[in-house]
Amino acid sequence: MTSTGSASAPTDSPMLRVGVIGLGFAGTTHLDAFTALPGAEVVALAGQERERLEELGATRGVPNLYEHWEDLVARDDLDIVSIGTPNALHHPIAIAALASGKHVFCEKPLASTGELAAEMVAAARDANRVLEIAFNHRRRADVQYLKRYIDTGPLGSIYHTKAMWTRRRGIPGLGSWFTSKALAGGGPLIDLGSHVLDIGLHLLGEPRVTSVSAVTYSELGKHGRGGARGAKTTGSGHEFEVEDFASALLRLDNGSSMQLEASWAGYTKDFDDIAIEVMGGTGGARLFIENYATDDTLRMYTDVEGEPVIITPEVHVPHGHHRAVIEEFLATVRSGLWNTSYGEYALHRSRVLDAVYESAREGREVSVA
Ligand SMILES: NC(=O)c1ccc[n+]([C@@H]2O[C@H](COP(=O)([O-])OP(=O)(O)OC[C@H]3O[C@@H](n4cnc5c(N)ncnc54)[C@H](O)[C@@H]3O)[C@@H](O)[C@H]2O)c1
């Protein structure tokens, strides 16, 4: 396969050539996943930490190293550009990569605003290239188990869902790009809330969110409290310009509701915990992932002969959810069936997050565009 042209056809090249941008947690995870998976090779890497760039280039055998993403995207021999940069760069990198015929694998959130996310999806459609997003937590084995369980119907009609990711003390780099409104687009809502919103909507079979009523607070970060220990992120020197807690009630087009909550820091019991609850007419379920736990995370609730019963499935969660989503992405690229993979589902999530911020700002319920 070449990196130009607009016809979609199954690619018969033995190797998909990948350029990865970003050297932090995200970029390194992408690099390692693409390197480990058959049928792909990382031939270019970009990032601004010179030493780390050279170290990763040497240890992972990547021959072409760049400090600036523009130089990597300008290569005409890449099939795929993988984006692991601060949120504000997702849009310009994806637009440039798609316009030059590359498929794009992008970190969450798709963009820092819904408007920019919409431009990215339009660019993928115009170029007829895949735009996939790293919603890796959805690929956890316990989430997938719960999804299959819900789909078989024992919970009945689900009327309410809770989707929460809350931390006691986990602002990822106080003063880094994460806490700059311009570079991140928002705080824990856009960072962690995007993941649990994704899980919630996925579990429910992709209903649309119609309206949102929300609050956000910035109570700890702006006073220098709540920073994660040992957080290493680029771009220090920023003020704390985003929320450190967000809570929203979402109305869905299937008649149900969802409570979405995200915090980087707060005086609560939670350390770094994901909680997803679904409440149905004949049963319920709770996924509680305490500090990235990989076992004993799932409970189902029902009645047997009129008495309450708790079901405790044994589901072990292996690591490697990024690898799972990248493997799916590579399969889509290879399939040639690109016209259902322009990132629309992630655009809806970005629009919901926009509505949450707007509702909190204006103190009223807001419709989702
Ligand atoms: N899916 C997940 O589980 C997960 C986890 C962590 C982060 N993320 C996402 O990944 C992205 C990056 O987060 P991170 O924690 O890795 O950040 P980071 O700050 O650790 O790394 C950002 C990287 O971007 C590079 N960069 C910045 N400007 C650049 C430029 N002009 N040209 C080339 N490279 C440039 C930096 O040099 C750095 O290597 C964010 O969108 C974040 O939301 C996702």
PDB file of C-alpha atoms in Angstrom, residues 103-292:
ATOM      1  CA  HIS A 103      -4.467   6.576   8.558  1.00  0.00           C
ATOM      2  CA  VAL A 104      -4.494   8.032  12.058  1.00  0.00           C
ATOM      3  CA  PHE A 105      -4.481   6.417  15.469  1.00  0.00           C
ATOM      4  CA  CYS A 106      -5.085   9.163  18.034  1.00  0.00           C
ATOM      5  CA  GLU A 107      -5.039   9.345  21.803  1.00  0.00           C
ATOM      6  CA  LYS A 108      -8.179  10.288  23.693  1.00  0.00           C
ATOM      7  CA  PRO A 109      -9.808  12.764  23.823  1.00  0.00           C
ATOM      8  CA  LEU A 110     -10.174  13.027  20.050  1.00  0.00           C
ATOM      9  CA  ALA A 111      -9.622  16.790  20.341  1.00  0.00           C
ATOM     10  CA  SER A 112      -9.766  19.526  22.939  1.00  0.00           C
ATOM     11  CA  THR A 113     -13.205  20.662  21.667  1.00  0.00           C
ATOM     12  CA  GLY A 114     -16.094  19.122  19.746  1.00  0.00           C
ATOM     13  CA  GLU A 115     -15.634  21.623  16.943  1.00  0.00           C
ATOM     14  CA  LEU A 116     -12.038  20.531  16.337  1.00  0.00           C
ATOM     15  CA  ALA A 117     -13.062  16.873  16.658  1.00  0.00           C
ATOM     16  CA  ALA A 118     -15.705  17.453  13.951  1.00  0.00           C
ATOM     17  CA  GLU A 119     -13.030  18.837  11.618  1.00  0.00           C
ATOM     18  CA  MET A 120     -10.904  15.739  12.198  1.00  0.00           C
ATOM     19  CA  VAL A 121     -13.796  13.398  11.399  1.00  0.00           C
ATOM     20  CA  ALA A 122     -14.603  15.426   8.261  1.00  0.00           C
ATOM     21  CA  ALA A 123     -10.952  15.197   7.213  1.00  0.00           C
ATOM     22  CA  ALA A 124     -10.986  11.406   7.663  1.00  0.00           C
ATOM     23  CA  ARG A 125     -14.157  11.182   5.572  1.00  0.00           C
ATOM     24  CA  ASP A 126     -12.751  13.459   2.842  1.00  0.00           C
ATOM     25  CA  ALA A 127      -9.540  11.444   2.655  1.00  0.00           C
ATOM     26  CA  ASN A 128     -11.328   8.110   3.171  1.00  0.00           C
ATOM     27  CA  ARG A 129      -8.832   7.089   5.826  1.00  0.00           C
ATOM     28  CA  VAL A 130      -9.301   5.446   9.231  1.00  0.00           C
ATOM     29  CA  LEU A 131      -9.381   7.686  12.305  1.00  0.00           C
ATOM     30  CA  GLU A 132      -9.339   5.544  15.461  1.00  0.00           C
ATOM     31  CA  ILE A 133      -9.079   6.673  19.069  1.00  0.00           C
ATOM     32  CA  ALA A 134      -7.300   5.086  22.029  1.00  0.00           C
ATOM     33  CA  PHE A 135     -10.254   4.195  24.229  1.00  0.00           C
ATOM     34  CA  ASN A 136      -8.202   1.373  25.652  1.00  0.00           C
ATOM     35  CA  HIS A 137     -10.023   0.854  28.967  1.00  0.00           C
ATOM     36  CA  ARG A 138     -13.138  -0.282  27.116  1.00  0.00           C
ATOM     37  CA  ARG A 139     -11.082  -3.286  25.954  1.00  0.00           C
ATOM     38  CA  ARG A 140     -10.599  -4.548  29.534  1.00  0.00           C
ATOM     39  CA  ALA A 141     -11.775  -8.142  29.906  1.00  0.00           C
ATOM     40  CA  ASP A 142     -14.152  -7.208  32.751  1.00  0.00           C
ATOM     41  CA  VAL A 143     -15.785  -4.447  30.653  1.00  0.00           C
ATOM     42  CA  GLN A 144     -16.168  -6.889  27.768  1.00  0.00           C
ATOM     43  CA  TYR A 145     -17.604  -9.538  30.101  1.00  0.00           C
ATOM     44  CA  LEU A 146     -20.133  -7.046  31.434  1.00  0.00           C
ATOM     45  CA  LYS A 147     -21.021  -5.978  27.898  1.00  0.00           C
ATOM     46  CA  ARG A 148     -21.776  -9.580  26.891  1.00  0.00           C
ATOM     47  CA  TYR A 149     -23.786 -10.071  30.102  1.00  0.00           C
ATOM     48  CA  ILE A 150     -25.876  -6.938  29.467  1.00  0.00           C
ATOM     49  CA  ASP A 151     -26.452  -7.938  25.840  1.00  0.00           C
ATOM     50  CA  THR A 152     -27.886 -11.332  26.870  1.00  0.00           C
ATOM     51  CA  GLY A 153     -30.601  -9.447  28.757  1.00  0.00           C
ATOM     52  CA  PRO A 154     -30.707 -10.491  32.446  1.00  0.00           C
ATOM     53  CA  LEU A 155     -30.711  -6.891  33.690  1.00  0.00           C
ATOM     54  CA  GLY A 156     -33.887  -6.041  31.812  1.00  0.00           C
ATOM     55  CA  SER A 157     -34.249  -2.491  30.643  1.00  0.00           C
ATOM     56  CA  ILE A 158     -31.395  -0.348  31.983  1.00  0.00           C
ATOM     57  CA  TYR A 159     -32.730   2.955  33.288  1.00  0.00           C
ATOM     58  CA  HIS A 160     -29.672   4.449  34.959  1.00  0.00           C
ATOM     59  CA  THR A 161     -25.886   4.149  34.676  1.00  0.00           C
ATOM     60  CA  LYS A 162     -23.106   5.615  36.785  1.00  0.00           C
ATOM     61  CA  ALA A 163     -19.759   6.195  35.117  1.00  0.00           C
ATOM     62  CA  MET A 164     -17.069   7.538  37.411  1.00  0.00           C
ATOM     63  CA  TRP A 165     -13.299   7.846  37.632  1.00  0.00           C
ATOM     64  CA  THR A 166     -12.194   9.564  40.813  1.00  0.00           C
ATOM     65  CA  ARG A 167      -8.826  10.172  42.415  1.00  0.00           C
ATOM     66  CA  ARG A 168      -7.764  11.232  45.856  1.00  0.00           C
ATOM     67  CA  ARG A 169      -4.585  12.895  44.710  1.00  0.00           C
ATOM     68  CA  GLY A 170      -3.843  12.476  41.026  1.00  0.00           C
ATOM     69  CA  ILE A 171      -3.471  15.701  39.091  1.00  0.00           C
ATOM     70  CA  PRO A 172      -1.107  14.516  36.319  1.00  0.00           C
ATOM     71  CA  GLY A 173       1.597  17.148  36.549  1.00  0.00           C
ATOM     72  CA  LEU A 174       0.536  20.304  38.342  1.00  0.00           C
ATOM     73  CA  GLY A 175       1.558  23.131  36.046  1.00  0.00           C
ATOM     74  CA  SER A 176       2.093  20.835  33.036  1.00  0.00           C
ATOM     75  CA  TRP A 177       0.165  20.974  29.739  1.00  0.00           C
ATOM     76  CA  PHE A 178      -2.515  18.873  31.469  1.00  0.00           C
ATOM     77  CA  THR A 179      -3.560  21.871  33.563  1.00  0.00           C
ATOM     78  CA  SER A 180      -3.504  24.420  30.717  1.00  0.00           C
ATOM     79  CA  LYS A 181      -6.954  25.093  29.244  1.00  0.00           C
ATOM     80  CA  ALA A 182      -5.461  25.852  25.834  1.00  0.00           C
ATOM     81  CA  LEU A 183      -3.291  22.725  25.660  1.00  0.00           C
ATOM     82  CA  ALA A 184      -5.597  20.200  27.332  1.00  0.00           C
ATOM     83  CA  GLY A 185      -9.082  21.618  26.722  1.00  0.00           C
ATOM     84  CA  GLY A 186     -10.152  20.686  30.255  1.00  0.00           C
ATOM     85  CA  GLY A 187      -9.222  18.752  33.371  1.00  0.00           C
ATOM     86  CA  PRO A 188     -10.279  15.321  34.661  1.00  0.00           C
ATOM     87  CA  LEU A 189     -13.534  15.373  32.701  1.00  0.00           C
ATOM     88  CA  ILE A 190     -11.723  15.384  29.373  1.00  0.00           C
ATOM     89  CA  ASP A 191      -8.855  13.244  30.694  1.00  0.00           C
ATOM     90  CA  LEU A 192     -10.558  10.506  32.752  1.00  0.00           C
ATOM     91  CA  GLY A 193     -14.236  11.253  32.133  1.00  0.00           C
ATOM     92  CA  SER A 194     -13.767  10.614  28.405  1.00  0.00           C
ATOM     93  CA  HIS A 195     -12.787   6.998  29.219  1.00  0.00           C
ATOM     94  CA  VAL A 196     -15.726   6.239  31.528  1.00  0.00           C
ATOM     95  CA  LEU A 197     -18.188   8.012  29.215  1.00  0.00           C
ATOM     96  CA  ASP A 198     -16.845   5.770  26.462  1.00  0.00           C
ATOM     97  CA  ILE A 199     -17.268   2.658  28.612  1.00  0.00           C
ATOM     98  CA  GLY A 200     -20.802   3.654  29.639  1.00  0.00           C
ATOM     99  CA  LEU A 201     -22.028   4.370  26.109  1.00  0.00           C
ATOM    100  CA  HIS A 202     -20.333   1.229  24.790  1.00  0.00           C
ATOM    101  CA  LEU A 203     -22.002  -0.960  27.446  1.00  0.00           C
ATOM    102  CA  LEU A 204     -25.397   0.503  26.600  1.00  0.00           C
ATOM    103  CA  GLY A 205     -25.006  -0.090  22.850  1.00  0.00           C
ATOM    104  CA  GLU A 206     -24.222   3.486  21.775  1.00  0.00           C
ATOM    105  CA  PRO A 207     -27.309   5.509  22.672  1.00  0.00           C
ATOM    106  CA  ARG A 208     -26.929   9.246  21.975  1.00  0.00           C
ATOM    107  CA  VAL A 209     -26.736  11.746  24.803  1.00  0.00           C
ATOM    108  CA  THR A 210     -29.383  14.414  24.232  1.00  0.00           C
ATOM    109  CA  SER A 211     -28.796  16.844  27.116  1.00  0.00           C
ATOM    110  CA  VAL A 212     -26.569  17.488  30.074  1.00  0.00           C
ATOM    111  CA  SER A 213     -26.819  19.241  33.437  1.00  0.00           C
ATOM    112  CA  ALA A 214     -23.449  19.643  35.074  1.00  0.00           C
ATOM    113  CA  VAL A 215     -21.218  21.271  37.656  1.00  0.00           C
ATOM    114  CA  THR A 216     -17.446  21.617  37.715  1.00  0.00           C
ATOM    115  CA  TYR A 217     -15.173  22.779  40.524  1.00  0.00           C
ATOM    116  CA  SER A 218     -11.577  23.855  40.792  1.00  0.00           C
ATOM    117  CA  GLU A 219     -10.822  23.697  44.491  1.00  0.00           C
ATOM    118  CA  LEU A 220      -7.462  21.962  45.015  1.00  0.00           C
ATOM    119  CA  GLY A 221      -5.243  22.323  41.969  1.00  0.00           C
ATOM    120  CA  LYS A 222      -5.251  26.099  41.897  1.00  0.00           C
ATOM    121  CA  HIS A 223      -3.907  26.059  45.467  1.00  0.00           C
ATOM    122  CA  GLY A 224      -1.159  23.604  44.516  1.00  0.00           C
ATOM    123  CA  ARG A 225      -2.886  20.643  46.185  1.00  0.00           C
ATOM    124  CA  GLY A 226      -3.731  17.235  44.746  1.00  0.00           C
ATOM    125  CA  GLY A 227      -0.737  16.709  42.451  1.00  0.00           C
ATOM    126  CA  ALA A 228       0.174  13.113  41.584  1.00  0.00           C
ATOM    127  CA  ARG A 229       3.495  11.991  42.998  1.00  0.00           C
ATOM    128  CA  GLY A 230       6.289  11.657  40.461  1.00  0.00           C
ATOM    129  CA  ALA A 231       4.179  12.884  37.535  1.00  0.00           C
ATOM    130  CA  LYS A 232       6.370  13.537  34.536  1.00  0.00           C
ATOM    131  CA  THR A 233       4.785  15.530  31.755  1.00  0.00           C
ATOM    132  CA  THR A 234       6.035  18.083  29.341  1.00  0.00           C
ATOM    133  CA  GLY A 235       5.349  21.799  29.190  1.00  0.00           C
ATOM    134  CA  SER A 236       5.628  22.832  32.817  1.00  0.00           C
ATOM    135  CA  GLY A 237       5.037  26.431  33.873  1.00  0.00           C
ATOM    136  CA  HIS A 238       1.300  26.605  33.253  1.00  0.00           C
ATOM    137  CA  GLU A 239      -1.283  27.896  35.662  1.00  0.00           C
ATOM    138  CA  PHE A 240      -3.979  25.558  36.942  1.00  0.00           C
ATOM    139  CA  GLU A 241      -6.728  26.659  34.546  1.00  0.00           C
ATOM    140  CA  VAL A 242      -9.020  23.625  34.484  1.00  0.00           C
ATOM    141  CA  GLU A 243     -11.471  21.867  36.811  1.00  0.00           C
ATOM    142  CA  ASP A 244     -10.363  19.259  39.317  1.00  0.00           C
ATOM    143  CA  PHE A 245     -13.857  17.780  39.738  1.00  0.00           C
ATOM    144  CA  ALA A 246     -16.829  17.435  37.392  1.00  0.00           C
ATOM    145  CA  SER A 247     -20.232  15.848  37.827  1.00  0.00           C
ATOM    146  CA  ALA A 248     -22.983  15.651  35.217  1.00  0.00           C
ATOM    147  CA  LEU A 249     -26.411  14.151  34.733  1.00  0.00           C
ATOM    148  CA  LEU A 250     -26.848  12.986  31.132  1.00  0.00           C
ATOM    149  CA  ARG A 251     -30.189  12.260  29.450  1.00  0.00           C
ATOM    150  CA  LEU A 252     -29.989   9.614  26.712  1.00  0.00           C
ATOM    151  CA  ASP A 253     -32.167   9.112  23.655  1.00  0.00           C
ATOM    152  CA  ASN A 254     -33.193   5.632  24.839  1.00  0.00           C
ATOM    153  CA  GLY A 255     -34.984   7.224  27.802  1.00  0.00           C
ATOM    154  CA  SER A 256     -32.328   6.311  30.377  1.00  0.00           C
ATOM    155  CA  SER A 257     -29.901   8.533  32.272  1.00  0.00           C
ATOM    156  CA  MET A 258     -26.242   8.486  33.224  1.00  0.00           C
ATOM    157  CA  GLN A 259     -24.305  10.084  36.052  1.00  0.00           C
ATOM    158  CA  LEU A 260     -20.837  10.982  34.793  1.00  0.00           C
ATOM    159  CA  GLU A 261     -18.225  11.982  37.342  1.00  0.00           C
ATOM    160  CA  ALA A 262     -14.491  12.604  37.107  1.00  0.00           C
ATOM    161  CA  SER A 263     -11.942  13.996  39.509  1.00  0.00           C
ATOM    162  CA  TRP A 264      -8.187  14.323  39.613  1.00  0.00           C
ATOM    163  CA  ALA A 265      -8.154  15.195  43.290  1.00  0.00           C
ATOM    164  CA  GLY A 266     -10.515  15.477  46.212  1.00  0.00           C
ATOM    165  CA  TYR A 267     -10.785  14.670  49.882  1.00  0.00           C
ATOM    166  CA  THR A 268     -12.539  11.337  49.299  1.00  0.00           C
ATOM    167  CA  LYS A 269     -11.935   7.667  50.002  1.00  0.00           C
ATOM    168  CA  ASP A 270     -11.153   6.892  46.376  1.00  0.00           C
ATOM    169  CA  PHE A 271      -7.484   6.601  45.483  1.00  0.00           C
ATOM    170  CA  ASP A 272      -7.624   6.165  41.700  1.00  0.00           C
ATOM    171  CA  ASP A 273     -10.829   4.274  41.119  1.00  0.00           C
ATOM    172  CA  ILE A 274     -13.169   3.556  38.232  1.00  0.00           C
ATOM    173  CA  ALA A 275     -16.776   2.709  39.111  1.00  0.00           C
ATOM    174  CA  ILE A 276     -19.369   1.775  36.509  1.00  0.00           C
ATOM    175  CA  GLU A 277     -22.850   0.799  37.679  1.00  0.00           C
ATOM    176  CA  VAL A 278     -25.830  -0.209  35.591  1.00  0.00           C
ATOM    177  CA  MET A 279     -29.307  -0.432  37.061  1.00  0.00           C
ATOM    178  CA  GLY A 280     -31.937  -2.437  35.213  1.00  0.00           C
ATOM    179  CA  GLY A 281     -35.483  -3.526  35.964  1.00  0.00           C
ATOM    180  CA  THR A 282     -34.510  -7.142  36.715  1.00  0.00           C
ATOM    181  CA  GLY A 283     -30.867  -6.829  37.708  1.00  0.00           C
ATOM    182  CA  GLY A 284     -27.866  -4.607  38.098  1.00  0.00           C
ATOM    183  CA  ALA A 285     -24.093  -4.731  37.923  1.00  0.00           C
ATOM    184  CA  ARG A 286     -21.143  -2.873  39.386  1.00  0.00           C
ATOM    185  CA  LEU A 287     -17.665  -2.749  37.949  1.00  0.00           C
ATOM    186  CA  PHE A 288     -15.287  -1.347  40.536  1.00  0.00           C
ATOM    187  CA  ILE A 289     -11.657  -1.029  39.454  1.00  0.00           C
ATOM    188  CA  GLU A 290      -9.720   0.044  42.499  1.00  0.00           C
ATOM    189  CA  ASN A 291      -6.350   1.492  41.564  1.00  0.00           C
ATOM    190  CA  TYR A 292      -6.140  -0.339  38.221  1.00  0.00           C
TER     191      TYR A 292
END
